[in-house]
Structure formats: C-alpha cells, structure tokens
Amino acid sequence: EDKIKIVKIIPAYLIDYINAMEVDFIISTVDIKFDRVPVITVSPLLNDNEVKIIEKFMDTGYVYEDVNI
C-alpha cells in the first residue's frame, strides 16, 4: 500500500525552495502556482472528498478537482 511521507511543512512564500527531486507532489491549503510538481489544494481540515482526490492522484498521477465518493 502506498503511503504519504511528509518531507517538509513550509509557508507558501518559500515554495521556490522546494527542489522537484525531493517531492512527488505538494498538498497545500492555499492556492499556489508551482510548475515543477503537481499541487493539490485542500482545506485546512481535510475532508473525505479531498482524501479521495489525493488517493486518486497517487493512483493516476492526475490532479482531480472533485471525486465522487
């Protein structure tokens, strides 16, 4: 089973310091533009749909806006 490993927790203004080789994707609570790796934007209190979006990304490599649960 795939698991998520938290590499770093950083403020959005430090996003440019992320090296694309360090992470497969970013989970953020604020909208950010980052071209080097996919970004999944979630609410501060993760809901079931957002968990499914993350799981779907891990399965397909595509960031979905919504997933029917």
Tab-separated table of N, CA, C and O in Angstrom:
chain	number	residue	atom	x	y	z
A	1	GLU	N	0.845	-1.188	0.000
A	1	GLU	CA	0.000	0.000	0.000
A	1	GLU	C	0.883	1.240	0.000
A	1	GLU	O	1.861	1.327	0.737
A	2	ASP	N	0.524	2.211	-0.844
A	2	ASP	CA	1.270	3.469	-0.900
A	2	ASP	C	0.968	4.312	0.324
A	2	ASP	O	-0.153	4.344	0.814
A	3	LYS	N	1.974	4.975	0.795
A	3	LYS	CA	1.817	5.871	1.938
A	3	LYS	C	2.405	7.222	1.587
A	3	LYS	O	3.299	7.329	0.759
A	4	ILE	N	1.897	8.238	2.251
A	4	ILE	CA	2.414	9.588	2.064
A	4	ILE	C	3.479	9.838	3.116
A	4	ILE	O	3.270	9.601	4.303
A	5	LYS	N	4.623	10.319	2.654
A	5	LYS	CA	5.690	10.717	3.570
A	5	LYS	C	5.784	12.229	3.529
A	5	LYS	O	5.998	12.814	2.470
A	6	ILE	N	5.591	12.862	4.661
A	6	ILE	CA	5.712	14.322	4.739
A	6	ILE	C	7.195	14.665	4.749
A	6	ILE	O	7.929	14.268	5.654
A	7	VAL	N	7.613	15.386	3.716
A	7	VAL	CA	9.022	15.753	3.589
A	7	VAL	C	9.289	17.059	4.318
A	7	VAL	O	10.244	17.173	5.073
A	8	LYS	N	8.436	18.051	4.092
A	8	LYS	CA	8.590	19.356	4.728
A	8	LYS	C	7.231	20.019	4.870
A	8	LYS	O	6.339	19.801	4.065
A	9	ILE	N	7.130	20.857	5.872
A	9	ILE	CA	5.974	21.746	6.023
A	9	ILE	C	6.546	23.154	5.970
A	9	ILE	O	7.364	23.521	6.822
A	10	ILE	N	6.129	23.899	4.936
A	10	ILE	CA	6.699	25.235	4.750
A	10	ILE	C	5.603	26.236	4.409
A	10	ILE	O	4.549	25.860	3.893
A	11	PRO	N	5.838	27.526	4.685
A	11	PRO	CA	4.881	28.551	4.261
A	11	PRO	C	4.928	28.730	2.744
A	11	PRO	O	5.943	28.449	2.097
A	12	ALA	N	3.831	29.181	2.180
A	12	ALA	CA	3.711	29.333	0.724
A	12	ALA	C	4.786	30.248	0.140
A	12	ALA	O	5.248	30.019	-0.977
A	13	TYR	N	5.222	31.259	0.880
A	13	TYR	CA	6.198	32.182	0.311
A	13	TYR	C	7.582	31.549	0.123
A	13	TYR	O	8.435	32.103	-0.562
A	14	LEU	N	7.797	30.364	0.674
A	14	LEU	CA	9.065	29.665	0.487
A	14	LEU	C	8.983	28.552	-0.559
A	14	LEU	O	9.884	27.729	-0.676
A	15	ILE	N	7.922	28.539	-1.344
A	15	ILE	CA	7.688	27.471	-2.311
A	15	ILE	C	8.842	27.303	-3.293
A	15	ILE	O	9.140	26.197	-3.733
A	16	ASP	N	9.520	28.368	-3.647
A	16	ASP	CA	10.616	28.279	-4.612
A	16	ASP	C	11.812	27.491	-4.082
A	16	ASP	O	12.685	27.101	-4.846
A	17	TYR	N	11.850	27.238	-2.784
A	17	TYR	CA	12.954	26.481	-2.211
A	17	TYR	C	12.761	24.972	-2.323
A	17	TYR	O	13.661	24.210	-1.983
A	18	ILE	N	11.597	24.550	-2.797
A	18	ILE	CA	11.360	23.117	-2.967
A	18	ILE	C	12.076	22.646	-4.215
A	18	ILE	O	11.916	23.176	-5.295
A	19	ASN	N	12.862	21.630	-4.049
A	19	ASN	CA	13.558	21.015	-5.174
A	19	ASN	C	12.656	19.913	-5.721
A	19	ASN	O	12.203	19.052	-4.969
A	20	ALA	N	12.379	19.927	-6.993
A	20	ALA	CA	11.480	18.950	-7.604
A	20	ALA	C	11.955	17.516	-7.377
A	20	ALA	O	11.165	16.590	-7.414
A	21	MET	N	13.231	17.335	-7.135
A	21	MET	CA	13.737	15.985	-6.897
A	21	MET	C	13.362	15.470	-5.505
A	21	MET	O	13.431	14.295	-5.242
A	22	GLU	N	12.962	16.346	-4.625
A	22	GLU	CA	12.647	15.957	-3.252
A	22	GLU	C	11.213	15.491	-3.076
A	22	GLU	O	10.922	14.757	-2.148
A	23	VAL	N	10.288	15.949	-3.921
A	23	VAL	CA	8.872	15.653	-3.711
A	23	VAL	C	8.213	15.185	-5.004
A	23	VAL	O	8.620	15.561	-6.101
A	24	ASP	N	7.182	14.362	-4.851
A	24	ASP	CA	6.398	13.901	-5.996
A	24	ASP	C	5.230	14.838	-6.272
A	24	ASP	O	4.805	14.999	-7.405
A	25	PHE	N	4.695	15.439	-5.200
A	25	PHE	CA	3.602	16.399	-5.324
A	25	PHE	C	3.507	17.204	-4.042
A	25	PHE	O	4.131	16.870	-3.042
A	26	ILE	N	2.724	18.276	-4.106
A	26	ILE	CA	2.546	19.183	-2.969
A	26	ILE	C	1.074	19.185	-2.581
A	26	ILE	O	0.195	19.250	-3.449
A	27	ILE	N	0.810	19.123	-1.288
A	27	ILE	CA	-0.529	19.322	-0.757
A	27	ILE	C	-0.499	20.659	-0.050
A	27	ILE	O	0.307	20.869	0.853
A	28	SER	N	-1.388	21.572	-0.476
A	28	SER	CA	-1.379	22.938	0.060
A	28	SER	C	-2.779	23.358	0.496
A	28	SER	O	-3.767	22.957	-0.107
A	29	THR	N	-2.826	24.204	1.516
A	29	THR	CA	-4.107	24.757	1.946
A	29	THR	C	-4.379	26.122	1.326
A	29	THR	O	-5.409	26.721	1.589
A	30	VAL	N	-3.452	26.607	0.515
A	30	VAL	CA	-3.650	27.867	-0.219
A	30	VAL	C	-3.348	27.618	-1.695
A	30	VAL	O	-2.544	26.753	-2.035
A	31	ASP	N	-4.015	28.365	-2.570
A	31	ASP	CA	-3.750	28.234	-3.998
A	31	ASP	C	-2.348	28.753	-4.304
A	31	ASP	O	-2.032	29.900	-3.993
A	32	ILE	N	-1.533	27.906	-4.867
A	32	ILE	CA	-0.191	28.312	-5.271
A	32	ILE	C	0.067	27.834	-6.693
A	32	ILE	O	-0.507	26.836	-7.127
A	33	LYS	N	0.903	28.557	-7.388
A	33	LYS	CA	1.319	28.150	-8.727
A	33	LYS	C	2.741	27.628	-8.615
A	33	LYS	O	3.638	28.324	-8.145
A	34	PHE	N	2.914	26.387	-9.043
A	34	PHE	CA	4.227	25.751	-8.976
A	34	PHE	C	4.299	24.788	-10.145
A	34	PHE	O	3.572	23.797	-10.195
A	35	ASP	N	5.150	25.072	-11.103
A	35	ASP	CA	5.189	24.304	-12.339
A	35	ASP	C	6.026	23.028	-12.266
A	35	ASP	O	5.920	22.172	-13.128
A	36	ARG	N	6.830	22.891	-11.257
A	36	ARG	CA	7.766	21.763	-11.220
A	36	ARG	C	7.140	20.441	-10.791
A	36	ARG	O	7.575	19.383	-11.227
A	37	VAL	N	6.153	20.491	-9.910
A	37	VAL	CA	5.448	19.279	-9.468
A	37	VAL	C	3.968	19.607	-9.304
A	37	VAL	O	3.600	20.771	-9.104
A	38	PRO	N	3.097	18.605	-9.371
A	38	PRO	CA	1.659	18.855	-9.193
A	38	PRO	C	1.344	19.385	-7.791
A	38	PRO	O	2.010	19.030	-6.815
A	39	VAL	N	0.325	20.240	-7.722
A	39	VAL	CA	-0.133	20.804	-6.456
A	39	VAL	C	-1.588	20.412	-6.247
A	39	VAL	O	-2.426	20.612	-7.123
A	40	ILE	N	-1.893	19.850	-5.090
A	40	ILE	CA	-3.266	19.533	-4.705
A	40	ILE	C	-3.654	20.503	-3.605
A	40	ILE	O	-3.008	20.543	-2.553
A	41	THR	N	-4.689	21.300	-3.861
A	41	THR	CA	-5.131	22.281	-2.876
A	41	THR	C	-6.284	21.689	-2.068
A	41	THR	O	-7.250	21.182	-2.635
A	42	VAL	N	-6.153	21.758	-0.754
A	42	VAL	CA	-7.149	21.197	0.153
A	42	VAL	C	-7.534	22.231	1.205
A	42	VAL	O	-6.855	23.240	1.363
A	43	SER	N	-8.590	21.944	1.936
A	43	SER	CA	-8.992	22.822	3.039
A	43	SER	C	-8.111	22.520	4.258
A	43	SER	O	-7.500	21.449	4.338
A	44	PRO	N	-8.033	23.453	5.205
A	44	PRO	CA	-7.205	23.213	6.395
A	44	PRO	C	-7.636	21.967	7.190
A	44	PRO	O	-6.813	21.313	7.803
A	45	LEU	N	-8.924	21.668	7.157
A	45	LEU	CA	-9.417	20.441	7.788
A	45	LEU	C	-9.820	19.495	6.668
A	45	LEU	O	-10.906	19.589	6.113
A	46	LEU	N	-8.942	18.577	6.339
A	46	LEU	CA	-9.110	17.671	5.220
A	46	LEU	C	-10.433	16.912	5.319
A	46	LEU	O	-10.734	16.308	6.344
A	47	ASN	N	-11.226	16.954	4.238
A	47	ASN	CA	-12.489	16.211	4.243
A	47	ASN	C	-12.343	14.920	3.426
A	47	ASN	O	-11.318	14.678	2.801
A	48	ASP	N	-13.381	14.086	3.447
A	48	ASP	CA	-13.328	12.785	2.772
A	48	ASP	C	-13.069	12.921	1.276
A	48	ASP	O	-12.327	12.128	0.690
A	49	ASN	N	-13.685	13.913	0.646
A	49	ASN	CA	-13.503	14.103	-0.788
A	49	ASN	C	-12.047	14.463	-1.108
A	49	ASN	O	-11.475	13.973	-2.073
A	50	GLU	N	-11.446	15.298	-0.291
A	50	GLU	CA	-10.048	15.682	-0.510
A	50	GLU	C	-9.107	14.497	-0.319
A	50	GLU	O	-8.129	14.351	-1.048
A	51	VAL	N	-9.418	13.630	0.627
A	51	VAL	CA	-8.630	12.413	0.814
A	51	VAL	C	-8.723	11.558	-0.444
A	51	VAL	O	-7.718	11.028	-0.935
A	52	LYS	N	-9.924	11.444	-1.003
A	52	LYS	CA	-10.113	10.670	-2.242
A	52	LYS	C	-9.354	11.302	-3.405
A	52	LYS	O	-8.802	10.593	-4.242
A	53	ILE	N	-9.319	12.631	-3.475
A	53	ILE	CA	-8.569	13.317	-4.531
A	53	ILE	C	-7.087	12.975	-4.423
A	53	ILE	O	-6.427	12.696	-5.426
A	54	ILE	N	-6.552	12.972	-3.215
A	54	ILE	CA	-5.143	12.620	-3.006
A	54	ILE	C	-4.902	11.160	-3.387
A	54	ILE	O	-3.936	10.839	-4.079
A	55	GLU	N	-5.796	10.271	-2.946
A	55	GLU	CA	-5.652	8.852	-3.290
A	55	GLU	C	-5.720	8.643	-4.796
A	55	GLU	O	-4.936	7.866	-5.361
A	56	LYS	N	-6.642	9.340	-5.466
A	56	LYS	CA	-6.789	9.208	-6.914
A	56	LYS	C	-5.524	9.706	-7.618
A	56	LYS	O	-5.070	9.103	-8.584
A	57	PHE	N	-4.955	10.813	-7.116
A	57	PHE	CA	-3.707	11.305	-7.693
A	57	PHE	C	-2.605	10.259	-7.549
A	57	PHE	O	-1.836	10.013	-8.480
A	58	MET	N	-2.515	9.650	-6.394
A	58	MET	CA	-1.472	8.650	-6.167
A	58	MET	C	-1.655	7.441	-7.090
A	58	MET	O	-0.682	6.798	-7.470
A	59	ASP	N	-2.892	7.148	-7.472
A	59	ASP	CA	-3.164	6.033	-8.389
A	59	ASP	C	-2.916	6.398	-9.851
A	59	ASP	O	-2.448	5.578	-10.632
A	60	THR	N	-3.274	7.643	-10.230
A	60	THR	CA	-3.288	8.007	-11.650
A	60	THR	C	-2.247	9.045	-12.051
A	60	THR	O	-1.921	9.161	-13.225
A	61	GLY	N	-1.771	9.857	-11.091
A	61	GLY	CA	-0.855	10.937	-11.425
A	61	GLY	C	-1.555	12.171	-11.949
A	61	GLY	O	-0.915	13.131	-12.374
A	62	TYR	N	-2.892	12.178	-11.901
A	62	TYR	CA	-3.683	13.311	-12.389
A	62	TYR	C	-4.362	13.987	-11.202
A	62	TYR	O	-4.936	13.312	-10.350
A	63	VAL	N	-4.311	15.329	-11.150
A	63	VAL	CA	-4.956	16.073	-10.070
A	63	VAL	C	-6.406	16.355	-10.461
A	63	VAL	O	-6.672	17.101	-11.394
A	64	TYR	N	-7.314	15.729	-9.765
A	64	TYR	CA	-8.748	15.918	-9.997
A	64	TYR	C	-9.262	17.071	-9.146
A	64	TYR	O	-8.767	17.301	-8.042
A	65	GLU	N	-10.248	17.776	-9.676
A	65	GLU	CA	-10.886	18.852	-8.908
A	65	GLU	C	-11.902	18.280	-7.920
A	65	GLU	O	-12.112	18.827	-6.848
A	66	ASP	N	-12.527	17.166	-8.310
A	66	ASP	CA	-13.566	16.571	-7.495
A	66	ASP	C	-13.597	15.075	-7.787
A	66	ASP	O	-13.338	14.644	-8.910
A	67	VAL	N	-13.918	14.298	-6.792
A	67	VAL	CA	-14.039	12.850	-6.956
A	67	VAL	C	-15.321	12.435	-6.252
A	67	VAL	O	-15.547	12.787	-5.100
A	68	ASN	N	-16.150	11.686	-6.944
A	68	ASN	CA	-17.376	11.184	-6.324
A	68	ASN	C	-17.011	10.083	-5.339
A	68	ASN	O	-16.338	9.132	-5.688
A	69	ILE	N	-17.487	10.260	-4.098
A	69	ILE	CA	-17.187	9.239	-3.076
A	69	ILE	C	-18.431	8.467	-2.717
A	69	ILE	O	-19.520	8.829	-3.004
